[in-house]
Protein backbone atom coordinates (compact mmCIF):
# COMPACT_ATOMS: atom_id res chain seq x y z
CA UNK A 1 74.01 -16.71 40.66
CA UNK A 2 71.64 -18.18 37.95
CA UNK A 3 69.06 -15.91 37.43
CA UNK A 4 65.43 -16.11 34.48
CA UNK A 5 63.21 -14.10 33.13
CA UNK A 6 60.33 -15.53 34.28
CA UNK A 7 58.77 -13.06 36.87
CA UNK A 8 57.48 -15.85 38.89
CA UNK A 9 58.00 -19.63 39.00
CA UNK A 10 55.40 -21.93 37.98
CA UNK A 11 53.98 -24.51 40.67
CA UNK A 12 56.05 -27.68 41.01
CA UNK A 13 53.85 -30.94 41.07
CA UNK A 14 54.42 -34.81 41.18
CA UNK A 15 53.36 -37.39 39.20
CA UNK A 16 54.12 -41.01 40.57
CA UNK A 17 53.23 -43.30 37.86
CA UNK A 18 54.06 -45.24 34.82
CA UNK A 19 55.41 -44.61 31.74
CA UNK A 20 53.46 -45.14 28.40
CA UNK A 21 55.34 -45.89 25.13
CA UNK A 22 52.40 -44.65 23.25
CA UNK A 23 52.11 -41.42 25.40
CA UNK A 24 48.00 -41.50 25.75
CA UNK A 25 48.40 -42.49 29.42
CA UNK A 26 50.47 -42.45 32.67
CA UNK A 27 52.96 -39.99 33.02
CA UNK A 28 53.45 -38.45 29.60
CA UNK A 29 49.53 -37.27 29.78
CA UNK A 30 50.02 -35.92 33.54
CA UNK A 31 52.98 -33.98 32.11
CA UNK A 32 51.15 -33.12 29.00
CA UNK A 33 48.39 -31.91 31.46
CA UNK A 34 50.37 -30.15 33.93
CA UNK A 35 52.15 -27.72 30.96
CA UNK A 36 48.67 -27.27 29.67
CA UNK A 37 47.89 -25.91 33.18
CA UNK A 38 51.26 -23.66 33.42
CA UNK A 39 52.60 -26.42 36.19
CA UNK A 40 56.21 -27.60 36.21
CA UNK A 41 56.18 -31.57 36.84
CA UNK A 42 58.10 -33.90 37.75
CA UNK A 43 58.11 -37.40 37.65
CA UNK A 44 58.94 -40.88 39.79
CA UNK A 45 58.44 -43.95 37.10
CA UNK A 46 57.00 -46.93 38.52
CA UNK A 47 56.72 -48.69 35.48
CA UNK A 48 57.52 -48.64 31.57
CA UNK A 49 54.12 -50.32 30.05
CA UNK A 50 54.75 -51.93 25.92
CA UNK A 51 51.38 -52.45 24.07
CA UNK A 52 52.20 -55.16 21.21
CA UNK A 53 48.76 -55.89 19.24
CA UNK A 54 48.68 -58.85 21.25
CA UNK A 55 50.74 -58.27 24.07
CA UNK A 56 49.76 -55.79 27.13
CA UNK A 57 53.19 -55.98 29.77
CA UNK A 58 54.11 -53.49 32.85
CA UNK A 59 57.55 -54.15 33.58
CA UNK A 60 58.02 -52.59 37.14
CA UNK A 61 60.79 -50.75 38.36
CA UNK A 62 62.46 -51.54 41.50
CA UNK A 63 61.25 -50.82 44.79
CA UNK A 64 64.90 -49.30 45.29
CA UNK A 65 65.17 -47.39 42.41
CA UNK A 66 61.49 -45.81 42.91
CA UNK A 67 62.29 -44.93 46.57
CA UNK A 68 65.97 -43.50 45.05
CA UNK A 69 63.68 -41.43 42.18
CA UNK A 70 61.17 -40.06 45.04
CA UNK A 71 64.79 -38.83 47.51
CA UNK A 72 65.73 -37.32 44.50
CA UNK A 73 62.51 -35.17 44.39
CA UNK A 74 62.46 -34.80 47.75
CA UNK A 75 66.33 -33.73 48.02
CA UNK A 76 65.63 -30.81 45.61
CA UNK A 77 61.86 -29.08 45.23
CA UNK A 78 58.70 -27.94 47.41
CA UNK A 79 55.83 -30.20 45.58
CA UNK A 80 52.48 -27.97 45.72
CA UNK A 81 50.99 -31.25 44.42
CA UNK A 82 51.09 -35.14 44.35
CA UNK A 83 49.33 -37.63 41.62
CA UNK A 84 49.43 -41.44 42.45
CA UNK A 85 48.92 -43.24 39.28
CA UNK A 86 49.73 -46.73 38.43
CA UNK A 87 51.42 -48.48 41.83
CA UNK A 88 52.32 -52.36 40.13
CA UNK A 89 53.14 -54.04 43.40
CA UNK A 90 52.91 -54.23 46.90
CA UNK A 91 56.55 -53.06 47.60
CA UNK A 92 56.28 -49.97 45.93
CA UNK A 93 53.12 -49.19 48.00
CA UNK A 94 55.10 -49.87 51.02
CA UNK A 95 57.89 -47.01 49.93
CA UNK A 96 55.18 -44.28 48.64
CA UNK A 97 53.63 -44.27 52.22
CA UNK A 98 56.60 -44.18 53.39
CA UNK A 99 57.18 -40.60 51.28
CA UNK A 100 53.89 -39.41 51.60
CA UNK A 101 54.10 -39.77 55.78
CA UNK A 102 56.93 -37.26 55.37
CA UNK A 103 55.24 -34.61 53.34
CA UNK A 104 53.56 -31.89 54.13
CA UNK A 105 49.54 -33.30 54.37
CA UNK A 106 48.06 -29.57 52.80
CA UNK A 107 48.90 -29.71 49.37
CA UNK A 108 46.49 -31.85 47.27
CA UNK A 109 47.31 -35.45 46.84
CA UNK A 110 45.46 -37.03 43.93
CA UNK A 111 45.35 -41.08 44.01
CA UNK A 112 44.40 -43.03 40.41
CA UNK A 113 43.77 -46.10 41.76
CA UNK A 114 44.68 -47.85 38.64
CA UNK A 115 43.82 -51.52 39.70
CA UNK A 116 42.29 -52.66 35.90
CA UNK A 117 45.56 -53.97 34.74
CA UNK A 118 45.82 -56.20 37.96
CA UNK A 119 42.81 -58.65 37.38
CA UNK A 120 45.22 -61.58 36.82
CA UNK A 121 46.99 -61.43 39.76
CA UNK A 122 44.21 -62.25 42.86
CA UNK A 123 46.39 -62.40 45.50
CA UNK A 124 48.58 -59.46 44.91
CA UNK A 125 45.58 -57.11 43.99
CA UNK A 126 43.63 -57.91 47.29
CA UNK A 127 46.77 -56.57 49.00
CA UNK A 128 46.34 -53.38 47.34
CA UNK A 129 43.15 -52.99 47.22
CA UNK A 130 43.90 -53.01 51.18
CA UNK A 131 46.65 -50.36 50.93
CA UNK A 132 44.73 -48.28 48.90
CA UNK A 133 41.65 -48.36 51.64
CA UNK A 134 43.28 -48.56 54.83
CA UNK A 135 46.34 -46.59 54.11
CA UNK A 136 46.96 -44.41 50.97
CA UNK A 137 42.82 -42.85 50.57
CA UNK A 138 42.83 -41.88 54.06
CA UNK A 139 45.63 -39.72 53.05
CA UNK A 140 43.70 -38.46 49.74
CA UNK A 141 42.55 -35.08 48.46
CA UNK A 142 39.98 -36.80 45.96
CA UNK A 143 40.02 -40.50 44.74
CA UNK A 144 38.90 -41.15 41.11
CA UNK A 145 38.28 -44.88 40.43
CA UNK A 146 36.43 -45.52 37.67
CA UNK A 147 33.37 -48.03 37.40
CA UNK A 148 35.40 -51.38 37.11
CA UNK A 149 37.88 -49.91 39.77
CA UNK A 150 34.89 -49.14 41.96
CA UNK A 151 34.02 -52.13 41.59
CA UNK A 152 37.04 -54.16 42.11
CA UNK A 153 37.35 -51.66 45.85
CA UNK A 154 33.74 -52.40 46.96
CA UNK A 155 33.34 -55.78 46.00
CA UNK A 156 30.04 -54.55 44.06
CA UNK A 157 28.17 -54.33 40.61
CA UNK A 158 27.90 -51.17 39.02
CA UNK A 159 25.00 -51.59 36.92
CA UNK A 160 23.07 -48.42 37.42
CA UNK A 161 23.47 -44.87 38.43
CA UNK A 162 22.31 -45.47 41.84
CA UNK A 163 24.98 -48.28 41.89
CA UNK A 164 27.24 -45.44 40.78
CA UNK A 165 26.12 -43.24 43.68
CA UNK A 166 26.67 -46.28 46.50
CA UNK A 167 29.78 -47.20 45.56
CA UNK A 168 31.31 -43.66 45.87
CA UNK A 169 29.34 -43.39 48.81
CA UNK A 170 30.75 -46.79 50.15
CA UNK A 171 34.71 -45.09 48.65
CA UNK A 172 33.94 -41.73 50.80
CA UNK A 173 33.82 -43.77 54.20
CA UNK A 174 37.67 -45.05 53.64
CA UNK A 175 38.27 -41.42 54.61
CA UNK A 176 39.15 -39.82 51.61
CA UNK A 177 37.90 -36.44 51.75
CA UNK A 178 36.28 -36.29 48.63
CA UNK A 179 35.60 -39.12 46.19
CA UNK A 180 34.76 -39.35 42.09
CA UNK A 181 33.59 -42.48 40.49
CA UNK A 182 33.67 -42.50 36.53
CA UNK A 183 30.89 -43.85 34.84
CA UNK A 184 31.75 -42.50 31.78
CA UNK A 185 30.31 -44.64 28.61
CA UNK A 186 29.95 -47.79 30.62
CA UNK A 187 26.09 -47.47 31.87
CA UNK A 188 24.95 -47.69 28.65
CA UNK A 189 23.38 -43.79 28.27
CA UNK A 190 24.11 -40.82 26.15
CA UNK A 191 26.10 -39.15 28.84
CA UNK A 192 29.38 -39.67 29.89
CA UNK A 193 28.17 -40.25 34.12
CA UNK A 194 30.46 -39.24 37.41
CA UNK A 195 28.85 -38.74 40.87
CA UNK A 196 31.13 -36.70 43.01
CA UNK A 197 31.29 -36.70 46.78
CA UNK A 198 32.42 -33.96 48.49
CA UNK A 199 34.10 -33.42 51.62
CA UNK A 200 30.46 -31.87 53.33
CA UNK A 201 29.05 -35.02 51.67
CA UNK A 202 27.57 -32.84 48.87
CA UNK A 203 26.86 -35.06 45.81
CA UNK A 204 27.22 -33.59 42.65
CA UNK A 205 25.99 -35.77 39.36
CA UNK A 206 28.70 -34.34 36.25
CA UNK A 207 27.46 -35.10 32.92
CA UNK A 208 28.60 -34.47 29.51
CA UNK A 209 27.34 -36.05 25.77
CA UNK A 210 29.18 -39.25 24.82
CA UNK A 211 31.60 -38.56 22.33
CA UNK A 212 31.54 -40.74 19.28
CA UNK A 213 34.98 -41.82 18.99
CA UNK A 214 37.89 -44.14 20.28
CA UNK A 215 40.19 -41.60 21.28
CA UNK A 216 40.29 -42.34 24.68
CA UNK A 217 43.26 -43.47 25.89
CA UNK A 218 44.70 -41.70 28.53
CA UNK A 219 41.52 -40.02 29.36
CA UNK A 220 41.50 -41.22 33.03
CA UNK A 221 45.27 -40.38 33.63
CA UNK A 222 44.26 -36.87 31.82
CA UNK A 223 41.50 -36.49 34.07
CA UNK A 224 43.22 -37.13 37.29
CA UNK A 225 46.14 -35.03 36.75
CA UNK A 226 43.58 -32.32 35.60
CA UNK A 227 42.19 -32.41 38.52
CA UNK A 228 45.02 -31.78 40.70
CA UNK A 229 46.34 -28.75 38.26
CA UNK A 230 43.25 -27.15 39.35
CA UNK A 231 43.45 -27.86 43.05
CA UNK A 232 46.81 -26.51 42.89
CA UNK A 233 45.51 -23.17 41.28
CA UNK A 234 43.10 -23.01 44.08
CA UNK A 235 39.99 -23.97 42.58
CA UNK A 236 37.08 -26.01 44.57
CA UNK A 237 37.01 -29.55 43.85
CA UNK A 238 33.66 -29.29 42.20
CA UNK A 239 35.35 -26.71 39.79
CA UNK A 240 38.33 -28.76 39.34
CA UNK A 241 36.50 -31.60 38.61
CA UNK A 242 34.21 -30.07 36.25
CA UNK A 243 36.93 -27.78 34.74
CA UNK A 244 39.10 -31.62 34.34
CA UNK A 245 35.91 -33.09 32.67
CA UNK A 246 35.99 -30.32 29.91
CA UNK A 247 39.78 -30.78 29.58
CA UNK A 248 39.36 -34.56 28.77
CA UNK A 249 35.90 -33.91 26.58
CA UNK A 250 37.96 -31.73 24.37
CA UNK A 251 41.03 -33.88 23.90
CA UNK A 252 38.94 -36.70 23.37
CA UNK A 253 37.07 -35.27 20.55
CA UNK A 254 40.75 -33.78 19.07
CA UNK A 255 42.46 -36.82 19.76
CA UNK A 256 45.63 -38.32 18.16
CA UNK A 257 45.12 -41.45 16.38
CA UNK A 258 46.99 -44.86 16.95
CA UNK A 259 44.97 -46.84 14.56
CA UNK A 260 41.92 -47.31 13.07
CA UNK A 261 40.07 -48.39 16.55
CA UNK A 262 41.84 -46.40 19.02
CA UNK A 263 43.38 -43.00 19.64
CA UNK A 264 45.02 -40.95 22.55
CA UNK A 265 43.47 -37.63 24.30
CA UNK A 266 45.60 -35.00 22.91
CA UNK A 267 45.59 -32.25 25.76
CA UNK A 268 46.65 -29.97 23.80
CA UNK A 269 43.54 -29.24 22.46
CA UNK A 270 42.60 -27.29 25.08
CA UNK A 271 45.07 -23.97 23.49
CA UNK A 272 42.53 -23.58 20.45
CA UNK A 273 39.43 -23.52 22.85
């Protein structure tokens, strides 16, 4: 028989999402994130996204080959923990569900509802903007949209904090038990802005100094799978939130430059703090 040395073994978690060539975002930061959290994750690609400097493309896997990926999980590990990231397409909502509805509905289940990458495609996006509210946030742990994603779900402007605070108010009656909207930089204020709604319908404002750099990318995906590290350690969801928002403050500010204009969160800047 096999055997390790390590006296015990480290959470398992899933990350269903795409893959980044740049590794800021999708599921090289929720990896990067999970180690920094002493998790063991495992992946089901969705997607391989290629940033040109003129060309954005997500080139989607199969609906097949995802469903194949997610038996393959399924086949061999307990999963203390799920993370939805970017779903491209309709079919591959259609076969998540489908794994979800056979899991076991305690652990935390995390849902990015990446939709800002989908703008082009009207018909396709209103069909998943109606999986993600009828079907896959009733299912949720904590949703964390940020502001244009809020938007995009409720069909409102975010202009303001108290348009910050309806629209995760208007996210929390899908049935998701707890809900976090991300203002971050995009009211126009010194603070970095999320209004959390918790499962006793608790609102918490989180706040932290803008940082004065680029370095962002990833920072949502970083967040996210932050957030689920700590659920899975059995923290509250205002301390994994809050705990997640430090996590992401102090990659941004370390952050690994692409170019001049733009860098990616560098988790591991967390070890030095």
């Amino acid at each position: 028989m096999m055997q390790n040395k390590i006296k015990e073994q480290p959470p398992v978690v899933l990350t269903i999402a795409g893959s980044d060539s740049l590794s800021g975002g999708g599921l090289q930061a929720d990896l990067a994130t999970f180690n920094e959290y002493n998790l063991f994750g495992l992946t089901a690609i969705t997607s391989i996204v290629t940033v040109l400097p003129e060309i954005f493309e997500i080139h989607a896997e199969s609906a097949k080959l995802l469903a194949d990926q997610l038996a393959s999980v399924q086949a061999h590990f307990t999963l203390a923990g799920i993370k939805l990231g970017l779903i491209p397409n309709l079919e591959q909502m259609i076969v998540i569900l489908q794994f979800l509805n056979q899991l076991d509905r305690n652990i935390p289940l995390v849902v990015d509802p990446v939709l800002v990458f989908k703008e082009d495609h009207a018909p396709e996006l209103d069909a998943i903007k109606k999986v993600y509210l009828e079907n896959v946030f009733p299912l949720a742990t904590i949703i964390t949209p940020n502001l244009v994603e809020s938007e995009l779900l409720t069909n409102q402007p975010i202009k303001t904090l108290d348009d910050l605070i309806q629209s995760a108010q208007i996210l929390k009656q899908t049935g998701a038990k707890n809900v976090i909207v991300k203002g971050g930089r995009r009211l126009g204020k010194q603070e970095a802005v999320d209004v959390l709604i918790m499962e006793n319908n608790e609102l918490e404002i989180l706040s932290n100094p803008i940082i004065q750099n680029n370095f962002n990318n990833g920072a949502g995906c970083t967040f996210s799978a932050a957030i689920l590290s700590g659920l899975v350690q059995n923290a509250t969801v205002l301390s994994a939130t809050q705990q997640a928002k430090t996590f992401v403050q102090h990659g941004i500010e370390n952050g690994i430059a692409i170019n001049q204009n733009l860098g990616n969160v560098w988790q591991g800047a967390n070890r030095d703090v």
